[in-house]
Coordinates of C-alpha atoms and ligand atoms in Angstrom, one line a residue:
N868 CA -13.2 35.7 -26.2
K869 CA -10.0 33.8 -25.7
A870 CA -8.6 35.7 -22.8
K871 CA -11.7 35.4 -20.8
F872 CA -12.0 31.7 -21.5
R873 CA -8.5 31.2 -20.3
N874 CA -9.2 33.1 -17.0
L875 CA -12.3 31.1 -16.3
H876 CA -10.3 27.9 -16.9
V877 CA -7.6 29.0 -14.5
L878 CA -10.3 29.9 -11.9
E879 CA -11.9 26.5 -12.1
F880 CA -8.5 24.8 -11.8
D881 CA -7.7 26.8 -8.7
T882 CA -11.0 26.0 -7.0
H883 CA -10.5 22.4 -7.6
M884 CA -7.0 22.6 -6.2
L885 CA -8.2 24.4 -3.1
D886 CA -10.9 21.8 -2.6
T887 CA -8.3 19.0 -2.7
L888 CA -6.0 21.0 -0.4
A889 CA -8.8 21.7 2.0
Q890 CA -9.6 18.0 2.0
R891 CA -6.0 17.1 2.7
M892 CA -5.8 19.7 5.5
N893 CA -8.9 18.3 7.0
I894 CA -7.7 14.7 6.9
L895 CA -4.4 15.8 8.2
S896 CA -5.9 17.5 11.3
E897 CA -8.3 14.7 11.9
L898 CA -5.5 12.2 11.5
K899 CA -3.2 14.1 13.9
T900 CA -5.9 14.1 16.6
A901 CA -6.7 10.4 16.0
I902 CA -3.1 9.4 16.3
S903 CA -2.4 11.5 19.4
E904 CA -5.5 10.2 21.1
Q905 CA -5.1 6.7 19.6
Q906 CA -8.8 6.9 18.6
G907 CA -10.6 5.4 15.6
F908 CA -8.0 2.8 14.5
Y909 CA -8.4 -0.9 14.4
L910 CA -6.9 -3.8 12.6
A911 CA -8.8 -5.8 10.0
L912 CA -7.6 -9.4 10.0
Q913 CA -7.4 -11.6 6.9
P914 CA -6.5 -15.3 7.2
K915 CA -3.6 -17.0 5.4
V916 CA -4.5 -20.5 4.5
D917 CA -3.0 -23.8 3.5
M918 CA -4.6 -24.4 0.1
Q919 CA -4.4 -28.2 0.4
N920 CA -6.9 -28.3 3.3
G921 CA -8.2 -24.8 3.7
Q922 CA -6.8 -24.5 7.2
P923 CA -5.7 -21.1 8.6
V924 CA -1.9 -20.8 9.1
G925 CA -1.9 -17.2 10.3
F926 CA -3.4 -13.7 9.7
E927 CA -2.4 -10.4 8.2
A928 CA -3.4 -7.3 10.2
L929 CA -4.5 -4.4 7.9
L930 CA -4.9 -1.0 9.4
R931 CA -8.4 0.7 9.3
W932 CA -9.3 4.2 10.3
Q933 CA -12.8 5.2 11.1
K934 CA -13.0 9.0 10.9
P935 CA -14.9 11.1 13.4
D936 CA -17.9 11.3 11.0
G937 CA -18.0 7.5 11.0
T938 CA -16.7 6.9 7.5
L939 CA -14.0 4.4 6.9
C940 CA -10.9 5.8 5.4
P941 CA -8.8 3.2 3.4
P942 CA -5.1 2.9 4.2
C943 CA -4.1 4.2 0.7
D944 CA -5.8 7.5 1.6
F945 CA -4.2 8.2 5.0
I946 CA -0.9 6.2 5.3
P947 CA 0.8 8.4 2.7
I948 CA -0.4 11.5 4.5
A949 CA 0.9 10.2 7.8
E950 CA 4.2 9.4 6.2
A951 CA 4.5 12.8 4.5
S952 CA 3.8 14.6 7.7
G953 CA 6.1 12.8 10.1
M954 CA 3.4 10.7 11.9
S955 CA 4.3 7.4 10.4
L956 CA 6.4 6.1 13.3
E957 CA 3.7 6.8 15.9
L958 CA 1.2 5.0 13.7
S959 CA 3.5 2.1 13.2
E960 CA 4.1 1.8 17.0
L961 CA 0.3 1.8 17.4
V962 CA -0.1 -0.9 14.8
L963 CA 2.6 -3.0 16.5
H964 CA 0.9 -2.6 19.8
M965 CA -2.5 -3.5 18.4
T966 CA -1.0 -6.6 16.6
V967 CA 0.5 -7.9 19.9
Q968 CA -2.9 -7.5 21.5
I969 CA -4.6 -9.4 18.7
I970 CA -2.0 -12.3 19.0
R971 CA -2.8 -12.4 22.8
Q972 CA -6.5 -12.5 22.1
F973 CA -6.1 -15.3 19.6
Q974 CA -4.0 -17.1 22.2
N975 CA -6.6 -16.6 24.9
A976 CA -9.2 -18.1 22.6
G977 CA -6.9 -21.1 22.1
Y978 CA -5.4 -20.3 18.7
S979 CA -1.7 -20.2 18.3
L980 CA -1.5 -18.3 15.0
P981 CA 1.1 -15.9 13.8
V982 CA -0.1 -12.4 12.8
S983 CA 1.8 -10.2 10.4
F984 CA 1.6 -6.4 10.2
N985 CA 2.9 -3.9 7.6
L986 CA 5.7 -1.5 8.2
A987 CA 6.9 1.4 6.2
Y988 CA 10.6 1.3 5.3
N989 CA 11.5 4.3 7.4
D990 CA 9.9 2.8 10.5
V991 CA 11.5 -0.7 10.1
S992 CA 14.9 0.9 10.2
H993 CA 14.0 3.2 13.1
P994 CA 15.5 1.9 16.4
A995 CA 12.3 2.6 18.3
I996 CA 10.4 -0.1 16.4
Y997 CA 13.1 -2.7 16.9
Q998 CA 13.3 -1.8 20.6
A999 CA 9.5 -2.0 21.0
I1000 CA 9.4 -5.5 19.3
E1001 CA 12.3 -6.7 21.5
S1002 CA 10.7 -5.4 24.6
F1003 CA 7.3 -7.1 23.8
I1004 CA 9.3 -10.4 23.4
K1005 CA 11.6 -10.0 26.4
T1006 CA 8.7 -9.2 28.7
G1007 CA 6.9 -12.3 27.5
Q1008 CA 3.9 -10.4 26.0
V1009 CA 4.4 -12.2 22.7
K1010 CA 6.2 -15.2 21.4
P1011 CA 8.6 -14.1 18.6
S1012 CA 7.3 -16.8 16.2
M1013 CA 3.8 -15.3 16.4
L1014 CA 5.0 -12.0 15.1
E1015 CA 5.7 -11.2 11.5
I1016 CA 6.5 -8.0 9.7
E1017 CA 5.7 -7.3 6.1
I1018 CA 7.8 -4.8 4.1
T1019 CA 7.2 -4.2 0.4
E1020 CA 9.8 -5.4 -2.1
S1021 CA 10.3 -1.9 -3.6
Q1022 CA 11.1 -0.5 -0.2
A1023 CA 13.2 -3.5 1.0
T1024 CA 15.5 -3.5 -2.1
Q1025 CA 15.9 0.3 -2.4
D1026 CA 18.3 0.5 0.5
Y1027 CA 18.9 -3.1 1.6
Q1028 CA 22.3 -2.4 2.9
L1029 CA 20.8 -0.2 5.6
L1030 CA 17.8 -2.4 6.2
N1031 CA 19.4 -5.8 6.2
P1032 CA 21.1 -5.5 9.6
V1033 CA 17.8 -4.7 11.3
L1034 CA 16.0 -7.5 9.5
S1035 CA 18.7 -9.9 10.5
K1036 CA 18.4 -8.9 14.1
L1037 CA 14.6 -9.4 14.0
I1038 CA 15.0 -12.8 12.4
K1039 CA 17.6 -13.7 15.1
L1040 CA 15.0 -12.8 17.7
G1041 CA 12.7 -15.3 16.0
V1042 CA 10.4 -12.8 14.2
N1043 CA 9.4 -13.6 10.6
V1044 CA 10.0 -11.1 7.8
S1045 CA 7.9 -11.1 4.7
I1046 CA 8.7 -9.3 1.4
D1047 CA 5.3 -8.0 0.4
D1048 CA 4.0 -7.3 -3.1
F1049 CA 6.9 -9.3 -4.5
G1050 CA 7.4 -9.1 -8.3
T1051 CA 6.3 -5.5 -8.6
G1052 CA 9.5 -3.8 -7.4
Y1053 CA 12.5 -3.1 -9.5
S1054 CA 14.6 -5.9 -8.2
S1055 CA 15.3 -8.9 -10.4
L1056 CA 15.1 -12.5 -9.2
S1057 CA 18.9 -12.5 -8.9
Q1058 CA 18.6 -9.8 -6.2
L1059 CA 16.7 -12.3 -4.0
T1060 CA 20.1 -13.3 -2.6
N1061 CA 20.4 -9.8 -1.2
L1062 CA 17.2 -10.0 0.7
V1063 CA 17.1 -10.8 4.4
A1064 CA 13.7 -12.4 4.8
T1065 CA 11.9 -15.6 5.7
T1066 CA 9.0 -15.3 3.3
I1067 CA 8.2 -14.1 -0.2
K1068 CA 4.7 -12.8 -0.7
V1069 CA 3.8 -12.8 -4.4
D1070 CA 1.9 -9.7 -5.5
R1071 CA -1.8 -10.2 -6.3
Q1072 CA -1.3 -8.8 -9.8
F1073 CA 0.3 -12.1 -10.9
V1074 CA -2.5 -14.1 -9.3
H1075 CA -5.0 -11.9 -11.0
D1076 CA -3.2 -12.3 -14.4
L1077 CA -3.3 -16.1 -14.0
T1078 CA -6.8 -16.0 -15.2
S1079 CA -6.5 -13.1 -17.7
P1080 CA -5.3 -12.9 -21.3
N1081 CA -1.8 -12.4 -19.8
R1082 CA -1.9 -15.9 -18.2
E1083 CA 1.1 -17.3 -20.0
N1084 CA 3.4 -14.5 -18.6
A1085 CA 1.9 -14.7 -15.2
L1086 CA 2.4 -18.5 -15.1
H1087 CA 6.0 -18.1 -16.0
V1088 CA 6.6 -15.5 -13.3
I1089 CA 5.0 -17.6 -10.5
Q1090 CA 6.9 -20.7 -11.7
M1091 CA 10.1 -18.8 -11.5
I1092 CA 9.4 -17.3 -8.1
A1093 CA 8.4 -20.7 -6.7
R1094 CA 11.6 -22.3 -8.0
V1095 CA 14.0 -19.5 -6.9
A1096 CA 12.3 -19.2 -3.5
H1097 CA 12.7 -22.9 -3.0
R1098 CA 16.3 -22.7 -4.0
F1099 CA 17.0 -19.9 -1.5
N1100 CA 14.9 -21.4 1.2
F1101 CA 12.2 -18.7 1.4
D1102 CA 8.6 -19.6 2.4
V1103 CA 6.2 -18.5 -0.3
I1104 CA 2.7 -17.2 -0.1
A1105 CA 0.4 -15.8 -2.8
E1106 CA -2.0 -12.9 -2.1
G1107 CA -5.2 -11.9 -3.8
I1108 CA -6.7 -15.3 -4.6
E1109 CA -10.3 -14.8 -5.6
S1110 CA -11.2 -17.9 -7.5
K1111 CA -10.9 -21.7 -7.3
E1112 CA -9.2 -21.6 -10.7
Q1113 CA -6.4 -19.4 -9.4
E1114 CA -6.0 -21.7 -6.4
R1115 CA -5.8 -24.8 -8.7
L1116 CA -3.1 -23.1 -10.8
L1117 CA -1.1 -22.1 -7.7
L1118 CA -1.3 -25.6 -6.2
E1119 CA -0.2 -27.1 -9.6
N1120 CA 2.9 -24.9 -9.4
D1121 CA 4.1 -25.8 -5.9
F1122 CA 2.4 -23.0 -4.0
K1123 CA 1.0 -24.1 -0.7
F1124 CA -0.1 -21.0 1.1
A1125 CA -2.4 -18.2 0.0
Q1126 CA -4.5 -15.2 1.2
G1127 CA -7.5 -13.7 -0.6
F1128 CA -11.2 -13.0 -0.8
L1129 CA -11.7 -16.6 -1.9
Y1130 CA -11.1 -17.5 1.8
A1131 CA -12.1 -14.4 3.6
K1132 CA -12.0 -10.6 3.4
P1133 CA -10.1 -8.7 6.1
M1134 CA -12.4 -8.6 9.2
P1135 CA -12.6 -7.2 12.7
L1136 CA -11.3 -9.4 15.5
A1137 CA -14.8 -10.7 16.6
D1138 CA -15.6 -11.8 13.0
A1139 CA -12.1 -13.4 12.7
L1140 CA -12.8 -15.4 15.9
D1141 CA -16.2 -16.5 14.4
W1142 CA -14.4 -17.4 11.2
L1143 CA -11.9 -19.5 13.2
T1144 CA -14.8 -21.3 15.0
D1145 CA -16.1 -22.3 11.6
H1146 CA -12.9 -23.1 9.9
Y1147 CA -10.2 -24.2 12.4
R1148 CA -9.9 -28.0 12.6
G1149 CA -6.5 -28.3 14.1
P1150 CA -5.5 -28.9 17.8
K1151 CA -6.4 -26.0 20.1
Ligands
LIG1161 P1 -0.9 -5.2 1.3 O1 -0.1 -5.3 2.5 O2 -0.3 -5.8 0.1 O3 -2.3 -5.8 1.7 C1 -3.1 -6.5 0.8 C2 -4.2 -5.7 0.3 O4 -5.0 -6.4 -0.6 C3 -5.3 -5.3 1.4 O5 -5.8 -4.0 1.0 C4 -6.3 -6.4 1.3 O6 -7.6 -5.9 1.7 C5 -6.3 -6.6 -0.2 N1 -6.8 -7.9 -0.6 C6 -6.7 -9.0 0.1 N2 -7.2 -10.1 -0.6 C7 -7.6 -9.6 -1.7 C8 -8.2 -10.2 -2.9 O7 -8.5 -11.4 -3.0 N3 -8.5 -9.4 -4.0 C9 -8.2 -8.0 -3.9 N4 -8.5 -7.3 -5.0 N5 -7.7 -7.4 -2.8 C10 -7.3 -8.2 -1.8 P2 -5.9 -2.8 2.1 O8 -6.3 -3.4 3.4 O9 -6.7 -1.7 1.5 O10 -4.4 -2.4 2.3 C11 -3.7 -1.8 1.2 C12 -2.2 -1.6 1.6 O11 -2.1 -0.6 2.6 C13 -1.6 -2.8 2.1 O12 -1.2 -3.7 1.0 C14 -0.4 -2.2 2.8 O13 0.7 -2.0 1.9 C15 -0.9 -0.9 3.3 N6 -1.2 -1.1 4.7 C16 -2.2 -1.7 5.4 N7 -2.1 -1.6 6.7 C17 -0.9 -1.0 6.9 C18 -0.2 -0.6 8.1 O14 -0.6 -0.9 9.3 N8 1.0 0.1 8.0 C19 1.5 0.4 6.7 N9 2.6 1.0 6.7 N10 0.8 0.0 5.6 C20 -0.4 -0.6 5.7
LIG1162 MG1 0.9 -6.8 3.5
LIG1163 MG1 0.8 -7.3 -0.5
LIG1164 MG1 -0.4 -5.7 -2.5

């Protein structure tokens, strides 16, 4: 009867919730250990290229976590957990440290290429991150022009009055600042004037839409972004390029730099060095 059915339903629902909760608790405890022991994390590196000649102009470092059981946990599954449980800053410090090591290893192999890394809003504005970056630079461990931070548009615009002074200080040091996933946030193009940044990184949704039924809209958006970015002196890069057709459309619309599976997937350092051996034609 009805009452019984409802009870059964509730029971199933609870079991499912408990499963998810247990899973989260499990990830949380594994993550805690991994962060405190600095174990299991590495940065996957994806090249940024000059579309006119296919030459690498830099890399983005994307965090990877290999869990104790060997499975790879994607950032969208553990970064929010780290943020919600107060472990984000420690993780960001680790990412910064690993990024500096990567830059040094590129340098040792003869490549002078900037590497960007992603920072959560709360961590960018935390004095510990600025101090760590400044110290890496002052002690000569990294050239500021080799270091770039990426912060998402939605985070950068939500509290830009708080964030802008830190970003200005970083830019003054010579560090580049990218506004990531640009176009997906709530800011309008007119708010570009409020952003303290060196680079606008157009979200891959617009690149994807360039070759979809929504192509007219996407084309308008990227044309506007290119024009406004030029007007306000931002560098522009597009992310998520998967086809030659998308590349052609971007080149036609004054884009020069891009990142995406068309060129390479994010890869471990050793593979990135192999990739450079095959693709880098500039002076070493
Ligand atoms: P994001 O910074 O916008 O990074 C780009 C994401 O798009 C990466 O996913 C990359 O693997 C993926 N991608 C690159 N090219 C293509 C393409 O051609 N097609 C498609 N479909 N995807 C492409 P990933 O590595 O899973 O990272 C997801 C997000 O996680 C990042 O988005 C970034 O917001 C965040 N993230 C990654 N590493 C860190 C980190 O160290 N700290 C923080 N706070 N966030 C991070
Ligand atoms: Mg990014
Ligand atoms: Mg992005
Ligand atoms: Mg994105």
